[in-house]
Amino acid sequence: MTWSGPGGVPTRLLEHLWYTVVTVVIAAAIAVPLGLWVGHTGRARWLVSVANSLRAVPTLGLLFAVSLVVGPYIPGDLAFTAPSIAVLVLLAIPPILAGTYAGIDAVDPSARDAAKGVGMRGRQVLWQVELPNALPLLLSGVKSAMLQVVATATIAAYLGLGGLGRYLIDGLAVSDIGEAAGGALLVGLLAIVLEGVLSLLQRRVVSPGLTGRTARGSQDGDDAPQAEAPADAPVDVRG
């Protein structure tokens, strides 16, 4: 394990981060609109069940199967990268889809009724009422998908994807436990950092009323010492 060159830690780290971000962005572009539609209309709920069933598919077997079937038809280095990214996208879709659907489905019906009562139409209810209330679960699904992709991209290094997984594979191949352990540590640290970034993003974009921060702030304010009246202030003794 080195810190310079094409196999250095910064290069491998950026590769791993790049694959993760690209995968989650593609998966979110597919799963979020689909989850919003299913949750808002109540139609095709079976899609969520079908997507969740993909979690039971063996990851390594799926990677090899897609690479063997699709790889020969793709030229150059994309023969290894494209199938791996496609499989990672398939694995990232279920948690994002489930989180988006669950968030929309959990919105209080009275909030929808109130929005319709003030004249909002279906699309306005979705974007101005349902989506803001669904953000906590939606972002939790994105966070779950992000962590899963970080871990699974390590396995995809078997197919030449690159990234931090190369340290584990190469280290185990030559019995270099230090290199393998270092790669595993870097993967764990990357997952922790990304989870922290998404948690901060969630804190920024989610309404305080949905997270309970407003209520806690009110309680803290209630415990604050009250200002005392001046000693010479007149006292009202009327009944």
Short mmCIF file of C-alpha atoms in Angstrom, two decimals:
data_model
loop_
_atom_site.label_atom_id
_atom_site.label_comp_id
_atom_site.label_asym_id
_atom_site.label_seq_id
_atom_site.Cartn_x
_atom_site.Cartn_y
_atom_site.Cartn_z
CA MET A 1 0.00 0.00 0.00
CA THR A 2 1.50 3.30 -1.14
CA TRP A 3 0.45 6.94 -1.13
CA SER A 4 1.46 7.80 -4.70
CA GLY A 5 0.98 6.48 -8.22
CA PRO A 6 -2.04 4.84 -9.85
CA GLY A 7 -2.27 2.31 -7.02
CA GLY A 8 -1.82 4.83 -4.22
CA VAL A 9 -4.31 5.42 -1.43
CA PRO A 10 -5.60 8.79 -2.74
CA THR A 11 -6.22 7.35 -6.22
CA ARG A 12 -7.97 4.24 -4.92
CA LEU A 13 -10.02 6.30 -2.48
CA LEU A 14 -11.20 8.68 -5.21
CA GLU A 15 -12.05 5.70 -7.45
CA HIS A 16 -14.12 4.11 -4.72
CA LEU A 17 -15.85 7.39 -3.92
CA TRP A 18 -16.54 8.06 -7.60
CA TYR A 19 -18.10 4.65 -8.19
CA THR A 20 -20.22 5.04 -5.08
CA VAL A 21 -21.53 8.50 -5.92
CA VAL A 22 -22.28 7.61 -9.56
CA THR A 23 -24.11 4.47 -8.50
CA VAL A 24 -26.25 6.19 -5.87
CA VAL A 25 -27.10 9.10 -8.19
CA ILE A 26 -28.27 6.72 -10.94
CA ALA A 27 -30.21 4.58 -8.46
CA ALA A 28 -31.85 7.64 -6.91
CA ALA A 29 -32.80 8.99 -10.34
CA ILE A 30 -34.72 5.75 -10.90
CA ALA A 31 -36.01 4.89 -7.44
CA VAL A 32 -37.09 8.28 -6.07
CA PRO A 33 -39.55 9.21 -8.87
CA LEU A 34 -40.87 5.64 -8.88
CA GLY A 35 -41.31 5.65 -5.10
CA LEU A 36 -43.05 9.03 -5.21
CA TRP A 37 -45.46 7.79 -7.85
CA VAL A 38 -46.25 4.52 -6.05
CA GLY A 39 -46.68 6.24 -2.69
CA HIS A 40 -48.77 9.12 -4.05
CA THR A 41 -51.09 7.08 -6.26
CA GLY A 42 -51.10 3.81 -4.31
CA ARG A 43 -50.65 1.91 -7.57
CA ALA A 44 -48.17 -0.87 -8.39
CA ARG A 45 -47.13 -1.41 -4.80
CA TRP A 46 -45.86 -4.80 -5.89
CA LEU A 47 -42.88 -3.00 -7.42
CA VAL A 48 -41.58 -2.28 -3.91
CA SER A 49 -41.84 -5.97 -3.00
CA VAL A 50 -40.10 -7.02 -6.20
CA ALA A 51 -37.30 -4.52 -5.61
CA ASN A 52 -36.86 -5.72 -2.04
CA SER A 53 -36.52 -9.29 -3.29
CA LEU A 54 -33.34 -8.24 -5.10
CA ARG A 55 -31.64 -7.99 -1.71
CA ALA A 56 -31.73 -11.78 -1.48
CA VAL A 57 -29.69 -12.22 -4.68
CA PRO A 58 -26.05 -13.22 -4.00
CA THR A 59 -23.99 -10.15 -4.84
CA LEU A 60 -20.84 -11.86 -6.06
CA GLY A 61 -22.78 -14.33 -8.20
CA LEU A 62 -24.79 -11.52 -9.78
CA LEU A 63 -21.61 -9.58 -10.51
CA PHE A 64 -20.01 -12.52 -12.30
CA ALA A 65 -23.20 -13.41 -14.18
CA VAL A 66 -23.74 -9.89 -15.54
CA SER A 67 -20.07 -9.52 -16.43
CA LEU A 68 -20.01 -12.81 -18.34
CA VAL A 69 -23.22 -12.05 -20.23
CA VAL A 70 -22.79 -8.34 -20.96
CA GLY A 71 -19.01 -7.89 -20.81
CA PRO A 72 -18.15 -9.43 -24.21
CA TYR A 73 -20.39 -6.90 -25.96
CA ILE A 74 -18.74 -3.84 -24.36
CA PRO A 75 -15.36 -2.64 -25.67
CA GLY A 76 -12.33 -1.63 -23.61
CA ASP A 77 -12.24 -1.13 -19.87
CA LEU A 78 -15.99 -0.54 -19.81
CA ALA A 79 -16.38 -4.31 -20.18
CA PHE A 80 -15.49 -4.53 -16.47
CA THR A 81 -16.76 -1.19 -15.20
CA ALA A 82 -20.21 -0.99 -16.79
CA PRO A 83 -21.50 -4.40 -15.60
CA SER A 84 -20.25 -3.72 -12.08
CA ILE A 85 -21.92 -0.30 -11.95
CA ALA A 86 -25.15 -1.83 -13.33
CA VAL A 87 -25.19 -4.46 -10.56
CA LEU A 88 -24.43 -1.86 -7.90
CA VAL A 89 -27.31 0.26 -9.18
CA LEU A 90 -29.65 -2.74 -8.95
CA LEU A 91 -28.59 -3.29 -5.35
CA ALA A 92 -28.96 0.41 -4.45
CA ILE A 93 -32.47 0.79 -5.86
CA PRO A 94 -34.41 -1.28 -3.23
CA PRO A 95 -33.53 0.74 -0.10
CA ILE A 96 -34.09 4.08 -1.87
CA LEU A 97 -37.38 2.90 -3.38
CA ALA A 98 -38.58 1.44 -0.08
CA GLY A 99 -37.60 4.57 1.87
CA THR A 100 -39.30 6.91 -0.60
CA TYR A 101 -42.50 4.87 -0.73
CA ALA A 102 -42.62 4.42 3.06
CA GLY A 103 -42.10 8.15 3.57
CA ILE A 104 -44.97 9.11 1.28
CA ASP A 105 -47.23 6.38 2.62
CA ALA A 106 -46.61 7.48 6.24
CA VAL A 107 -47.79 11.06 5.68
CA ASP A 108 -50.73 11.90 7.94
CA PRO A 109 -53.96 11.72 5.86
CA SER A 110 -55.21 14.83 7.63
CA ALA A 111 -52.29 16.79 6.13
CA ARG A 112 -53.34 15.69 2.65
CA ASP A 113 -56.96 16.58 3.36
CA ALA A 114 -55.98 20.01 4.64
CA ALA A 115 -53.88 20.65 1.54
CA LYS A 116 -56.74 19.66 -0.73
CA GLY A 117 -59.08 21.76 1.36
CA VAL A 118 -57.10 24.93 0.59
CA GLY A 119 -57.26 24.19 -3.14
CA MET A 120 -54.03 22.28 -3.81
CA ARG A 121 -54.05 19.85 -6.70
CA GLY A 122 -52.49 16.40 -6.76
CA ARG A 123 -49.05 17.48 -7.91
CA GLN A 124 -48.96 20.38 -5.47
CA VAL A 125 -49.89 18.04 -2.60
CA LEU A 126 -47.06 15.72 -3.61
CA TRP A 127 -44.32 18.35 -3.85
CA GLN A 128 -45.41 20.76 -1.12
CA VAL A 129 -46.85 18.41 1.50
CA GLU A 130 -45.98 14.75 0.98
CA LEU A 131 -42.37 15.08 -0.15
CA PRO A 132 -41.25 17.42 2.67
CA ASN A 133 -42.84 15.08 5.22
CA ALA A 134 -41.28 12.02 3.55
CA LEU A 135 -37.73 13.40 3.53
CA PRO A 136 -36.55 11.68 6.77
CA LEU A 137 -37.37 8.19 5.47
CA LEU A 138 -36.31 9.03 1.93
CA LEU A 139 -32.87 10.18 3.06
CA SER A 140 -32.58 7.19 5.36
CA GLY A 141 -33.06 4.99 2.30
CA VAL A 142 -30.37 6.91 0.43
CA LYS A 143 -28.03 6.54 3.39
CA SER A 144 -28.64 2.79 3.54
CA ALA A 145 -28.00 2.49 -0.20
CA MET A 146 -24.81 4.54 0.06
CA LEU A 147 -23.37 2.31 2.79
CA GLN A 148 -24.34 -0.82 0.89
CA VAL A 149 -22.65 0.40 -2.28
CA VAL A 150 -19.47 1.31 -0.39
CA ALA A 151 -19.27 -2.25 0.92
CA THR A 152 -20.32 -3.99 -2.30
CA ALA A 153 -17.93 -1.98 -4.47
CA THR A 154 -15.15 -3.64 -2.48
CA ILE A 155 -16.31 -7.04 -3.77
CA ALA A 156 -16.64 -5.68 -7.32
CA ALA A 157 -12.87 -5.14 -7.34
CA TYR A 158 -12.66 -8.86 -8.22
CA LEU A 159 -13.88 -7.87 -11.68
CA GLY A 160 -11.38 -5.06 -12.16
CA LEU A 161 -13.53 -2.22 -10.89
CA GLY A 162 -10.68 -0.76 -8.86
CA GLY A 163 -11.12 1.23 -5.70
CA LEU A 164 -10.20 0.28 -2.15
CA GLY A 165 -11.19 -3.32 -2.73
CA ARG A 166 -7.93 -3.86 -4.61
CA TYR A 167 -6.04 -3.64 -1.32
CA LEU A 168 -8.07 -6.49 0.16
CA ILE A 169 -7.82 -8.69 -2.92
CA ASP A 170 -4.15 -8.05 -3.62
CA GLY A 171 -3.24 -8.30 0.06
CA LEU A 172 -4.98 -11.64 0.51
CA ALA A 173 -3.48 -12.93 -2.75
CA VAL A 174 0.09 -12.49 -1.47
CA SER A 175 -0.75 -13.09 2.21
CA ASP A 176 -0.05 -9.45 3.07
CA ILE A 177 -2.38 -9.12 6.03
CA GLY A 178 -1.28 -5.53 6.66
CA GLU A 179 -2.38 -4.39 3.19
CA ALA A 180 -5.68 -6.26 3.45
CA ALA A 181 -6.38 -4.87 6.91
CA GLY A 182 -5.46 -1.36 5.76
CA GLY A 183 -7.89 -1.63 2.85
CA ALA A 184 -10.66 -2.82 5.14
CA LEU A 185 -9.97 0.05 7.53
CA LEU A 186 -10.14 2.59 4.70
CA VAL A 187 -13.47 1.18 3.52
CA GLY A 188 -14.85 1.47 7.03
CA LEU A 189 -13.61 5.03 7.43
CA LEU A 190 -15.10 6.03 4.08
CA ALA A 191 -18.46 4.57 5.11
CA ILE A 192 -18.37 6.49 8.41
CA VAL A 193 -17.49 9.77 6.69
CA LEU A 194 -20.23 9.39 4.07
CA GLU A 195 -22.79 8.53 6.73
CA GLY A 196 -21.78 11.66 8.64
CA VAL A 197 -22.11 13.83 5.53
CA LEU A 198 -25.58 12.45 4.78
CA SER A 199 -26.63 12.93 8.40
CA LEU A 200 -25.60 16.58 8.23
CA LEU A 201 -27.46 16.97 4.94
CA GLN A 202 -30.55 15.41 6.49
CA ARG A 203 -30.33 17.79 9.43
CA ARG A 204 -30.16 20.73 7.01
CA VAL A 205 -32.97 19.85 4.63
CA VAL A 206 -35.50 18.18 6.93
CA SER A 207 -37.91 20.48 8.74
CA PRO A 208 -37.13 20.82 12.48
CA GLY A 209 -40.76 20.03 13.20
CA LEU A 210 -40.26 16.51 11.80
CA THR A 211 -37.12 15.80 13.79
CA GLY A 212 -38.27 17.11 17.16
CA ARG A 213 -35.59 19.79 17.39
CA THR A 214 -38.22 22.49 17.80
CA ALA A 215 -39.87 20.66 20.68
CA ARG A 216 -36.56 20.15 22.46
CA GLY A 217 -35.71 23.81 22.00
CA SER A 218 -39.07 24.80 23.51
CA GLN A 219 -38.49 22.57 26.53
CA ASP A 220 -35.07 24.07 27.07
CA GLY A 221 -36.60 27.53 26.90
CA ASP A 222 -39.19 26.56 29.52
CA ASP A 223 -36.42 25.62 31.94
CA ALA A 224 -34.70 28.99 31.59
CA PRO A 225 -34.82 31.23 34.67
CA GLN A 226 -37.63 33.75 34.61
CA ALA A 227 -36.92 37.45 35.07
CA GLU A 228 -37.89 38.71 38.52
CA ALA A 229 -40.06 41.80 38.98
CA PRO A 230 -38.41 44.83 40.57
CA ALA A 231 -38.82 45.03 44.34
CA ASP A 232 -40.60 48.38 44.15
CA ALA A 233 -43.05 47.28 41.48
CA PRO A 234 -46.73 47.78 42.41
CA VAL A 235 -48.59 44.63 43.40
CA ASP A 236 -52.10 44.05 42.13
CA VAL A 237 -54.15 42.80 45.09
CA ARG A 238 -57.50 42.94 43.36
CA GLY A 239 -59.53 39.75 43.69
#
